[in-house]
Amino acid sequence: MAGNWILAFLFLASIAKAEVFYVTSLRYRGNSKGDITQAVANAWRDACASPWPAKVIIPKWEYYLRGANLKGPCKAPIEIQVQGYLRAPQDRSRLIQQGTWNLMFDFVTNSIIKGITSLDSKYFYINAHECRNVTLQYLTITAPEDSHSTDGIHIGSSFGITINHTTIIGTGDDCVSVIGGSKNIIATNFICGPGHGISIGSLGKYPNEEPVTGVAVKNCTLKYTQNGVRIKRWPGSPTFRPRQSGTHCKQDDPSKVKISEIGFTNIKGSSATPVAVKLLCSRK
């Protein structure tokens, strides 16, 4: 986690009645400089150990957070509600871990992540790895247009990820990127750009990489993007099969990339270059 970032609400579960843990209570209060790193860790520890549904709340204010590693499994569902502003330290040496992303979700299941505004990450803003049945909605992600490798939402080896009602503005890379092992990824009703656009891949970088299947992008607006929507691959890539059926494009050589069941429908807009759409499929 690096750079300044703001969280409004982060829901890991929907809980009607829960035991509440305030990170600003006397039990968990941070230091005099507003650093709540240890307070968040302690509140999560107790919430995770609770046999009843729990809620961790960071009240309205501006706080500093050097990093948080919130591990499970927990005994009951947990909701994290961040009502204030969380800022990373300007001095990267103060970070408690070396990651340069803003938010990483590893092995998260049956969860909702919503209402987050994330600013100025030094790498991926949201990284979802080995996640199952996760919805990301009402997100705002902003970075300088010339920043490098700042994917808005990066998804790998995950199943059943839904992105909707999200605005990704000015990333220096992909608004959404999906890599190997991901299945049933749906992106609807979101705005992307400036940036590179929406990317499947790059695929095939690693040996025995799993394919990407069942990707659907619907009712989205892309503005001033470098590529719009694209499929990126390395030589020797596995298979990519989106959800829509339509034009088939594949190679006979099984060691090369195979792209099949692609559909483009009801796409409107303008292009800054004479070529708006390029489909290059080899039969060799």
mmCIF file with all atom_site columns, C-alpha atoms in Angstrom, residues 60-233:
data_model
loop_
_atom_site.group_PDB
_atom_site.id
_atom_site.type_symbol
_atom_site.label_atom_id
_atom_site.label_alt_id
_atom_site.label_comp_id
_atom_site.label_asym_id
_atom_site.label_entity_id
_atom_site.label_seq_id
_atom_site.pdbx_PDB_ins_code
_atom_site.Cartn_x
_atom_site.Cartn_y
_atom_site.Cartn_z
_atom_site.occupancy
_atom_site.B_iso_or_equiv
_atom_site.pdbx_formal_charge
_atom_site.auth_seq_id
_atom_site.auth_comp_id
_atom_site.auth_asym_id
_atom_site.auth_atom_id
_atom_site.pdbx_PDB_model_num
ATOM 1   C CA . LYS A 1 60  ? -15.033 9.974   10.532  1.00 0.00 ? 60  LYS A CA 1
ATOM 2   C CA . TRP A 1 61  ? -11.638 11.653  10.732  1.00 0.00 ? 61  TRP A CA 1
ATOM 3   C CA . GLU A 1 62  ? -8.309  11.620  8.948   1.00 0.00 ? 62  GLU A CA 1
ATOM 4   C CA . TYR A 1 63  ? -5.905  8.864   9.963   1.00 0.00 ? 63  TYR A CA 1
ATOM 5   C CA . TYR A 1 64  ? -2.547  7.463   8.932   1.00 0.00 ? 64  TYR A CA 1
ATOM 6   C CA . LEU A 1 65  ? -2.215  3.793   8.142   1.00 0.00 ? 65  LEU A CA 1
ATOM 7   C CA . ARG A 1 66  ? 1.163   2.202   7.433   1.00 0.00 ? 66  ARG A CA 1
ATOM 8   C CA . GLY A 1 67  ? -0.472  -1.011  6.275   1.00 0.00 ? 67  GLY A CA 1
ATOM 9   C CA . ALA A 1 68  ? -2.890  -3.657  7.470   1.00 0.00 ? 68  ALA A CA 1
ATOM 10  C CA . ASN A 1 69  ? -2.765  -7.410  6.950   1.00 0.00 ? 69  ASN A CA 1
ATOM 11  C CA . LEU A 1 70  ? -6.222  -8.685  7.884   1.00 0.00 ? 70  LEU A CA 1
ATOM 12  C CA . LYS A 1 71  ? -6.036  -12.462 7.909   1.00 0.00 ? 71  LYS A CA 1
ATOM 13  C CA . GLY A 1 72  ? -8.647  -15.164 8.360   1.00 0.00 ? 72  GLY A CA 1
ATOM 14  C CA . PRO A 1 73  ? -10.250 -17.528 8.694   1.00 0.00 ? 73  PRO A CA 1
ATOM 15  C CA . CYS A 1 74  ? -12.528 -15.907 11.237  1.00 0.00 ? 74  CYS A CA 1
ATOM 16  C CA . LYS A 1 75  ? -15.191 -17.490 13.404  1.00 0.00 ? 75  LYS A CA 1
ATOM 17  C CA . ALA A 1 76  ? -18.062 -15.419 11.987  1.00 0.00 ? 76  ALA A CA 1
ATOM 18  C CA . PRO A 1 77  ? -18.731 -12.870 9.233   1.00 0.00 ? 77  PRO A CA 1
ATOM 19  C CA . ILE A 1 78  ? -17.003 -9.496  9.585   1.00 0.00 ? 78  ILE A CA 1
ATOM 20  C CA . GLU A 1 79  ? -17.880 -6.090  8.169   1.00 0.00 ? 79  GLU A CA 1
ATOM 21  C CA . ILE A 1 80  ? -15.294 -3.323  7.961   1.00 0.00 ? 80  ILE A CA 1
ATOM 22  C CA . GLN A 1 81  ? -16.768 0.163   7.764   1.00 0.00 ? 81  GLN A CA 1
ATOM 23  C CA . VAL A 1 82  ? -14.344 2.995   7.116   1.00 0.00 ? 82  VAL A CA 1
ATOM 24  C CA . GLN A 1 83  ? -16.142 6.285   7.491   1.00 0.00 ? 83  GLN A CA 1
ATOM 25  C CA . GLY A 1 84  ? -13.102 8.539   7.350   1.00 0.00 ? 84  GLY A CA 1
ATOM 26  C CA . TYR A 1 85  ? -9.937  9.137   5.377   1.00 0.00 ? 85  TYR A CA 1
ATOM 27  C CA . LEU A 1 86  ? -6.948  6.802   5.471   1.00 0.00 ? 86  LEU A CA 1
ATOM 28  C CA . ARG A 1 87  ? -3.608  8.082   4.256   1.00 0.00 ? 87  ARG A CA 1
ATOM 29  C CA . ALA A 1 88  ? -0.376  6.247   3.683   1.00 0.00 ? 88  ALA A CA 1
ATOM 30  C CA . PRO A 1 89  ? 2.841   7.895   4.907   1.00 0.00 ? 89  PRO A CA 1
ATOM 31  C CA . GLN A 1 90  ? 4.769   9.986   2.417   1.00 0.00 ? 90  GLN A CA 1
ATOM 32  C CA . ASP A 1 91  ? 7.966   8.275   3.541   1.00 0.00 ? 91  ASP A CA 1
ATOM 33  C CA . ARG A 1 92  ? 7.809   4.759   2.078   1.00 0.00 ? 92  ARG A CA 1
ATOM 34  C CA . SER A 1 93  ? 10.327  3.511   4.656   1.00 0.00 ? 93  SER A CA 1
ATOM 35  C CA . ARG A 1 94  ? 7.568   3.812   7.262   1.00 0.00 ? 94  ARG A CA 1
ATOM 36  C CA . LEU A 1 95  ? 5.414   1.205   5.541   1.00 0.00 ? 95  LEU A CA 1
ATOM 37  C CA . ILE A 1 96  ? 5.227   -2.055  7.467   1.00 0.00 ? 96  ILE A CA 1
ATOM 38  C CA . GLN A 1 97  ? 5.332   -4.135  4.289   1.00 0.00 ? 97  GLN A CA 1
ATOM 39  C CA . GLN A 1 98  ? 6.846   -3.772  0.841   1.00 0.00 ? 98  GLN A CA 1
ATOM 40  C CA . GLY A 1 99  ? 3.680   -3.906  -1.249  1.00 0.00 ? 99  GLY A CA 1
ATOM 41  C CA . THR A 1 100 ? 2.961   -0.919  -3.468  1.00 0.00 ? 100 THR A CA 1
ATOM 42  C CA . TRP A 1 101 ? -0.726  -1.628  -4.100  1.00 0.00 ? 101 TRP A CA 1
ATOM 43  C CA . ASN A 1 102 ? -3.554  0.098   -2.268  1.00 0.00 ? 102 ASN A CA 1
ATOM 44  C CA . LEU A 1 103 ? -5.809  -2.891  -1.614  1.00 0.00 ? 103 LEU A CA 1
ATOM 45  C CA . MET A 1 104 ? -5.120  -6.587  -2.097  1.00 0.00 ? 104 MET A CA 1
ATOM 46  C CA . PHE A 1 105 ? -7.704  -9.310  -1.597  1.00 0.00 ? 105 PHE A CA 1
ATOM 47  C CA . ASP A 1 106 ? -6.344  -12.856 -1.389  1.00 0.00 ? 106 ASP A CA 1
ATOM 48  C CA . PHE A 1 107 ? -8.653  -15.884 -1.050  1.00 0.00 ? 107 PHE A CA 1
ATOM 49  C CA . VAL A 1 108 ? -11.714 -13.746 -0.235  1.00 0.00 ? 108 VAL A CA 1
ATOM 50  C CA . THR A 1 109 ? -15.125 -15.367 -0.775  1.00 0.00 ? 109 THR A CA 1
ATOM 51  C CA . ASN A 1 110 ? -18.788 -14.282 -0.814  1.00 0.00 ? 110 ASN A CA 1
ATOM 52  C CA . SER A 1 111 ? -18.044 -10.624 -0.172  1.00 0.00 ? 111 SER A CA 1
ATOM 53  C CA . ILE A 1 112 ? -18.999 -7.104  -1.229  1.00 0.00 ? 112 ILE A CA 1
ATOM 54  C CA . ILE A 1 113 ? -16.507 -4.262  -1.567  1.00 0.00 ? 113 ILE A CA 1
ATOM 55  C CA . LYS A 1 114 ? -18.254 -0.947  -2.084  1.00 0.00 ? 114 LYS A CA 1
ATOM 56  C CA . GLY A 1 115 ? -18.068 2.800   -1.770  1.00 0.00 ? 115 GLY A CA 1
ATOM 57  C CA . ILE A 1 116 ? -14.269 3.139   -1.922  1.00 0.00 ? 116 ILE A CA 1
ATOM 58  C CA . THR A 1 117 ? -12.403 6.131   -3.293  1.00 0.00 ? 117 THR A CA 1
ATOM 59  C CA . SER A 1 118 ? -8.762  5.199   -3.888  1.00 0.00 ? 118 SER A CA 1
ATOM 60  C CA . LEU A 1 119 ? -6.118  7.742   -4.889  1.00 0.00 ? 119 LEU A CA 1
ATOM 61  C CA . ASP A 1 120 ? -2.550  7.754   -6.181  1.00 0.00 ? 120 ASP A CA 1
ATOM 62  C CA . SER A 1 121 ? -1.463  4.159   -5.766  1.00 0.00 ? 121 SER A CA 1
ATOM 63  C CA . LYS A 1 122 ? 2.088   3.338   -6.806  1.00 0.00 ? 122 LYS A CA 1
ATOM 64  C CA . TYR A 1 123 ? 0.946   0.057   -8.382  1.00 0.00 ? 123 TYR A CA 1
ATOM 65  C CA . PHE A 1 124 ? -2.384  -1.762  -8.708  1.00 0.00 ? 124 PHE A CA 1
ATOM 66  C CA . TYR A 1 125 ? -5.263  -0.092  -6.891  1.00 0.00 ? 125 TYR A CA 1
ATOM 67  C CA . ILE A 1 126 ? -7.285  -3.219  -6.221  1.00 0.00 ? 126 ILE A CA 1
ATOM 68  C CA . ASN A 1 127 ? -5.725  -6.649  -6.696  1.00 0.00 ? 127 ASN A CA 1
ATOM 69  C CA . ALA A 1 128 ? -8.029  -9.684  -6.423  1.00 0.00 ? 128 ALA A CA 1
ATOM 70  C CA . HIS A 1 129 ? -6.273  -13.057 -6.310  1.00 0.00 ? 129 HIS A CA 1
ATOM 71  C CA . GLU A 1 130 ? -7.917  -16.452 -5.791  1.00 0.00 ? 130 GLU A CA 1
ATOM 72  C CA . CYS A 1 131 ? -11.231 -14.793 -4.892  1.00 0.00 ? 131 CYS A CA 1
ATOM 73  C CA . ARG A 1 132 ? -14.687 -16.343 -5.249  1.00 0.00 ? 132 ARG A CA 1
ATOM 74  C CA . ASN A 1 133 ? -18.060 -14.628 -5.639  1.00 0.00 ? 133 ASN A CA 1
ATOM 75  C CA . VAL A 1 134 ? -16.971 -11.063 -4.917  1.00 0.00 ? 134 VAL A CA 1
ATOM 76  C CA . THR A 1 135 ? -18.815 -7.908  -5.990  1.00 0.00 ? 135 THR A CA 1
ATOM 77  C CA . LEU A 1 136 ? -17.036 -4.561  -6.384  1.00 0.00 ? 136 LEU A CA 1
ATOM 78  C CA . GLN A 1 137 ? -19.372 -1.617  -6.739  1.00 0.00 ? 137 GLN A CA 1
ATOM 79  C CA . TYR A 1 138 ? -19.601 2.162   -6.384  1.00 0.00 ? 138 TYR A CA 1
ATOM 80  C CA . LEU A 1 139 ? -15.841 2.566   -6.539  1.00 0.00 ? 139 LEU A CA 1
ATOM 81  C CA . THR A 1 140 ? -13.858 5.611   -7.647  1.00 0.00 ? 140 THR A CA 1
ATOM 82  C CA . ILE A 1 141 ? -10.222 5.147   -8.623  1.00 0.00 ? 141 ILE A CA 1
ATOM 83  C CA . THR A 1 142 ? -8.025  8.058   -9.665  1.00 0.00 ? 142 THR A CA 1
ATOM 84  C CA . ALA A 1 143 ? -4.376  8.316   -10.701 1.00 0.00 ? 143 ALA A CA 1
ATOM 85  C CA . PRO A 1 144 ? -2.266  10.645  -12.842 1.00 0.00 ? 144 PRO A CA 1
ATOM 86  C CA . GLU A 1 145 ? -2.703  9.779   -16.502 1.00 0.00 ? 145 GLU A CA 1
ATOM 87  C CA . ASP A 1 146 ? 1.049   9.299   -16.938 1.00 0.00 ? 146 ASP A CA 1
ATOM 88  C CA . SER A 1 147 ? 1.534   6.959   -13.955 1.00 0.00 ? 147 SER A CA 1
ATOM 89  C CA . HIS A 1 148 ? 2.910   3.518   -14.812 1.00 0.00 ? 148 HIS A CA 1
ATOM 90  C CA . SER A 1 149 ? 1.498   0.056   -13.974 1.00 0.00 ? 149 SER A CA 1
ATOM 91  C CA . THR A 1 150 ? -1.413  1.508   -12.043 1.00 0.00 ? 150 THR A CA 1
ATOM 92  C CA . ASP A 1 151 ? -4.169  -0.907  -13.051 1.00 0.00 ? 151 ASP A CA 1
ATOM 93  C CA . GLY A 1 152 ? -7.466  0.050   -11.465 1.00 0.00 ? 152 GLY A CA 1
ATOM 94  C CA . ILE A 1 153 ? -8.765  -3.472  -10.791 1.00 0.00 ? 153 ILE A CA 1
ATOM 95  C CA . HIS A 1 154 ? -6.507  -6.453  -11.460 1.00 0.00 ? 154 HIS A CA 1
ATOM 96  C CA . ILE A 1 155 ? -8.073  -9.930  -11.318 1.00 0.00 ? 155 ILE A CA 1
ATOM 97  C CA . GLY A 1 156 ? -6.235  -13.241 -11.380 1.00 0.00 ? 156 GLY A CA 1
ATOM 98  C CA . SER A 1 157 ? -7.188  -16.869 -10.661 1.00 0.00 ? 157 SER A CA 1
ATOM 99  C CA . SER A 1 158 ? -10.624 -15.758 -9.477  1.00 0.00 ? 158 SER A CA 1
ATOM 100 C CA . PHE A 1 159 ? -14.210 -16.883 -10.082 1.00 0.00 ? 159 PHE A CA 1
ATOM 101 C CA . GLY A 1 160 ? -17.480 -14.967 -10.106 1.00 0.00 ? 160 GLY A CA 1
ATOM 102 C CA . ILE A 1 161 ? -16.184 -11.393 -9.866  1.00 0.00 ? 161 ILE A CA 1
ATOM 103 C CA . THR A 1 162 ? -18.710 -8.646  -10.634 1.00 0.00 ? 162 THR A CA 1
ATOM 104 C CA . ILE A 1 163 ? -17.769 -4.993  -11.160 1.00 0.00 ? 163 ILE A CA 1
ATOM 105 C CA . ASN A 1 164 ? -20.551 -2.447  -11.474 1.00 0.00 ? 164 ASN A CA 1
ATOM 106 C CA . HIS A 1 165 ? -21.325 1.249   -11.009 1.00 0.00 ? 165 HIS A CA 1
ATOM 107 C CA . THR A 1 166 ? -17.654 2.110   -10.838 1.00 0.00 ? 166 THR A CA 1
ATOM 108 C CA . THR A 1 167 ? -15.634 5.052   -12.152 1.00 0.00 ? 167 THR A CA 1
ATOM 109 C CA . ILE A 1 168 ? -11.952 4.585   -12.974 1.00 0.00 ? 168 ILE A CA 1
ATOM 110 C CA . ILE A 1 169 ? -10.356 7.869   -14.001 1.00 0.00 ? 169 ILE A CA 1
ATOM 111 C CA . GLY A 1 170 ? -6.898  8.609   -15.297 1.00 0.00 ? 170 GLY A CA 1
ATOM 112 C CA . THR A 1 171 ? -5.012  5.413   -14.541 1.00 0.00 ? 171 THR A CA 1
ATOM 113 C CA . GLY A 1 172 ? -1.683  5.068   -16.288 1.00 0.00 ? 172 GLY A CA 1
ATOM 114 C CA . ASP A 1 173 ? -2.516  1.505   -17.269 1.00 0.00 ? 173 ASP A CA 1
ATOM 115 C CA . ASP A 1 174 ? -5.586  -0.727  -17.579 1.00 0.00 ? 174 ASP A CA 1
ATOM 116 C CA . CYS A 1 175 ? -8.836  0.249   -15.918 1.00 0.00 ? 175 CYS A CA 1
ATOM 117 C CA . VAL A 1 176 ? -9.565  -3.464  -15.531 1.00 0.00 ? 176 VAL A CA 1
ATOM 118 C CA . SER A 1 177 ? -7.134  -6.296  -16.268 1.00 0.00 ? 177 SER A CA 1
ATOM 119 C CA . VAL A 1 178 ? -7.962  -10.005 -16.128 1.00 0.00 ? 178 VAL A CA 1
ATOM 120 C CA . ILE A 1 179 ? -5.230  -12.645 -16.196 1.00 0.00 ? 179 ILE A CA 1
ATOM 121 C CA . GLY A 1 180 ? -4.974  -16.436 -16.229 1.00 0.00 ? 180 GLY A CA 1
ATOM 122 C CA . GLY A 1 181 ? -7.235  -18.711 -14.228 1.00 0.00 ? 181 GLY A CA 1
ATOM 123 C CA . SER A 1 182 ? -10.134 -16.246 -14.044 1.00 0.00 ? 182 SER A CA 1
ATOM 124 C CA . LYS A 1 183 ? -13.692 -17.343 -14.825 1.00 0.00 ? 183 LYS A CA 1
ATOM 125 C CA . ASN A 1 184 ? -17.075 -15.620 -15.019 1.00 0.00 ? 184 ASN A CA 1
ATOM 126 C CA . ILE A 1 185 ? -15.948 -12.014 -14.731 1.00 0.00 ? 185 ILE A CA 1
ATOM 127 C CA . ILE A 1 186 ? -18.699 -9.447  -15.353 1.00 0.00 ? 186 ILE A CA 1
ATOM 128 C CA . ALA A 1 187 ? -18.156 -5.689  -15.711 1.00 0.00 ? 187 ALA A CA 1
ATOM 129 C CA . THR A 1 188 ? -21.223 -3.484  -16.160 1.00 0.00 ? 188 THR A CA 1
ATOM 130 C CA . ASN A 1 189 ? -22.200 0.163   -15.913 1.00 0.00 ? 189 ASN A CA 1
ATOM 131 C CA . PHE A 1 190 ? -18.827 1.706   -15.294 1.00 0.00 ? 190 PHE A CA 1
ATOM 132 C CA . ILE A 1 191 ? -16.736 4.533   -16.721 1.00 0.00 ? 191 ILE A CA 1
ATOM 133 C CA . CYS A 1 192 ? -13.112 4.053   -17.763 1.00 0.00 ? 192 CYS A CA 1
ATOM 134 C CA . GLY A 1 193 ? -10.526 6.571   -18.909 1.00 0.00 ? 193 GLY A CA 1
ATOM 135 C CA . PRO A 1 194 ? -8.121  8.047   -19.561 1.00 0.00 ? 194 PRO A CA 1
ATOM 136 C CA . GLY A 1 195 ? -5.960  4.938   -19.423 1.00 0.00 ? 195 GLY A CA 1
ATOM 137 C CA . HIS A 1 196 ? -5.267  1.831   -21.473 1.00 0.00 ? 196 HIS A CA 1
ATOM 138 C CA . GLY A 1 197 ? -8.841  0.555   -21.288 1.00 0.00 ? 197 GLY A CA 1
ATOM 139 C CA . ILE A 1 198 ? -10.015 -2.962  -20.457 1.00 0.00 ? 198 ILE A CA 1
ATOM 140 C CA . SER A 1 199 ? -7.551  -5.798  -20.992 1.00 0.00 ? 199 SER A CA 1
ATOM 141 C CA . ILE A 1 200 ? -7.684  -9.563  -20.951 1.00 0.00 ? 200 ILE A CA 1
ATOM 142 C CA . GLY A 1 201 ? -4.103  -10.530 -20.173 1.00 0.00 ? 201 GLY A CA 1
ATOM 143 C CA . SER A 1 202 ? -1.366  -10.558 -20.725 1.00 0.00 ? 202 SER A CA 1
ATOM 144 C CA . LEU A 1 203 ? -1.938  -14.290 -21.117 1.00 0.00 ? 203 LEU A CA 1
ATOM 145 C CA . GLY A 1 204 ? 0.560   -17.093 -21.396 1.00 0.00 ? 204 GLY A CA 1
ATOM 146 C CA . LYS A 1 205 ? 3.502   -15.592 -19.563 1.00 0.00 ? 205 LYS A CA 1
ATOM 147 C CA . TYR A 1 206 ? 3.893   -18.577 -17.234 1.00 0.00 ? 206 TYR A CA 1
ATOM 148 C CA . PRO A 1 207 ? 4.044   -22.330 -17.977 1.00 0.00 ? 207 PRO A CA 1
ATOM 149 C CA . ASN A 1 208 ? 0.775   -24.267 -17.516 1.00 0.00 ? 208 ASN A CA 1
ATOM 150 C CA . GLU A 1 209 ? -1.175  -21.059 -17.068 1.00 0.00 ? 209 GLU A CA 1
ATOM 151 C CA . GLU A 1 210 ? -4.924  -21.576 -16.767 1.00 0.00 ? 210 GLU A CA 1
ATOM 152 C CA . PRO A 1 211 ? -7.229  -20.019 -19.396 1.00 0.00 ? 211 PRO A CA 1
ATOM 153 C CA . VAL A 1 212 ? -9.570  -17.079 -18.959 1.00 0.00 ? 212 VAL A CA 1
ATOM 154 C CA . THR A 1 213 ? -13.244 -17.913 -19.582 1.00 0.00 ? 213 THR A CA 1
ATOM 155 C CA . GLY A 1 214 ? -16.629 -16.244 -19.333 1.00 0.00 ? 214 GLY A CA 1
ATOM 156 C CA . VAL A 1 215 ? -15.772 -12.537 -19.425 1.00 0.00 ? 215 VAL A CA 1
ATOM 157 C CA . ALA A 1 216 ? -18.610 -10.093 -20.156 1.00 0.00 ? 216 ALA A CA 1
ATOM 158 C CA . VAL A 1 217 ? -18.320 -6.301  -20.504 1.00 0.00 ? 217 VAL A CA 1
ATOM 159 C CA . LYS A 1 218 ? -21.663 -4.520  -20.841 1.00 0.00 ? 218 LYS A CA 1
ATOM 160 C CA . ASN A 1 219 ? -23.027 -0.966  -20.753 1.00 0.00 ? 219 ASN A CA 1
ATOM 161 C CA . CYS A 1 220 ? -19.645 0.644   -20.140 1.00 0.00 ? 220 CYS A CA 1
ATOM 162 C CA . THR A 1 221 ? -18.259 4.010   -21.231 1.00 0.00 ? 221 THR A CA 1
ATOM 163 C CA . LEU A 1 222 ? -14.605 4.340   -22.250 1.00 0.00 ? 222 LEU A CA 1
ATOM 164 C CA . LYS A 1 223 ? -13.184 7.855   -22.687 1.00 0.00 ? 223 LYS A CA 1
ATOM 165 C CA . TYR A 1 224 ? -9.765  8.798   -24.094 1.00 0.00 ? 224 TYR A CA 1
ATOM 166 C CA . THR A 1 225 ? -8.433  5.270   -23.668 1.00 0.00 ? 225 THR A CA 1
ATOM 167 C CA . GLN A 1 226 ? -5.341  4.100   -25.491 1.00 0.00 ? 226 GLN A CA 1
ATOM 168 C CA . ASN A 1 227 ? -6.738  0.737   -26.569 1.00 0.00 ? 227 ASN A CA 1
ATOM 169 C CA . GLY A 1 228 ? -10.376 0.524   -25.572 1.00 0.00 ? 228 GLY A CA 1
ATOM 170 C CA . VAL A 1 229 ? -10.896 -3.221  -25.157 1.00 0.00 ? 229 VAL A CA 1
ATOM 171 C CA . ARG A 1 230 ? -8.083  -5.635  -25.987 1.00 0.00 ? 230 ARG A CA 1
ATOM 172 C CA . ILE A 1 231 ? -6.746  -9.149  -25.501 1.00 0.00 ? 231 ILE A CA 1
ATOM 173 C CA . LYS A 1 232 ? -3.026  -9.264  -24.709 1.00 0.00 ? 232 LYS A CA 1
ATOM 174 C CA . ARG A 1 233 ? -0.973  -12.417 -24.952 1.00 0.00 ? 233 ARG A CA 1
#
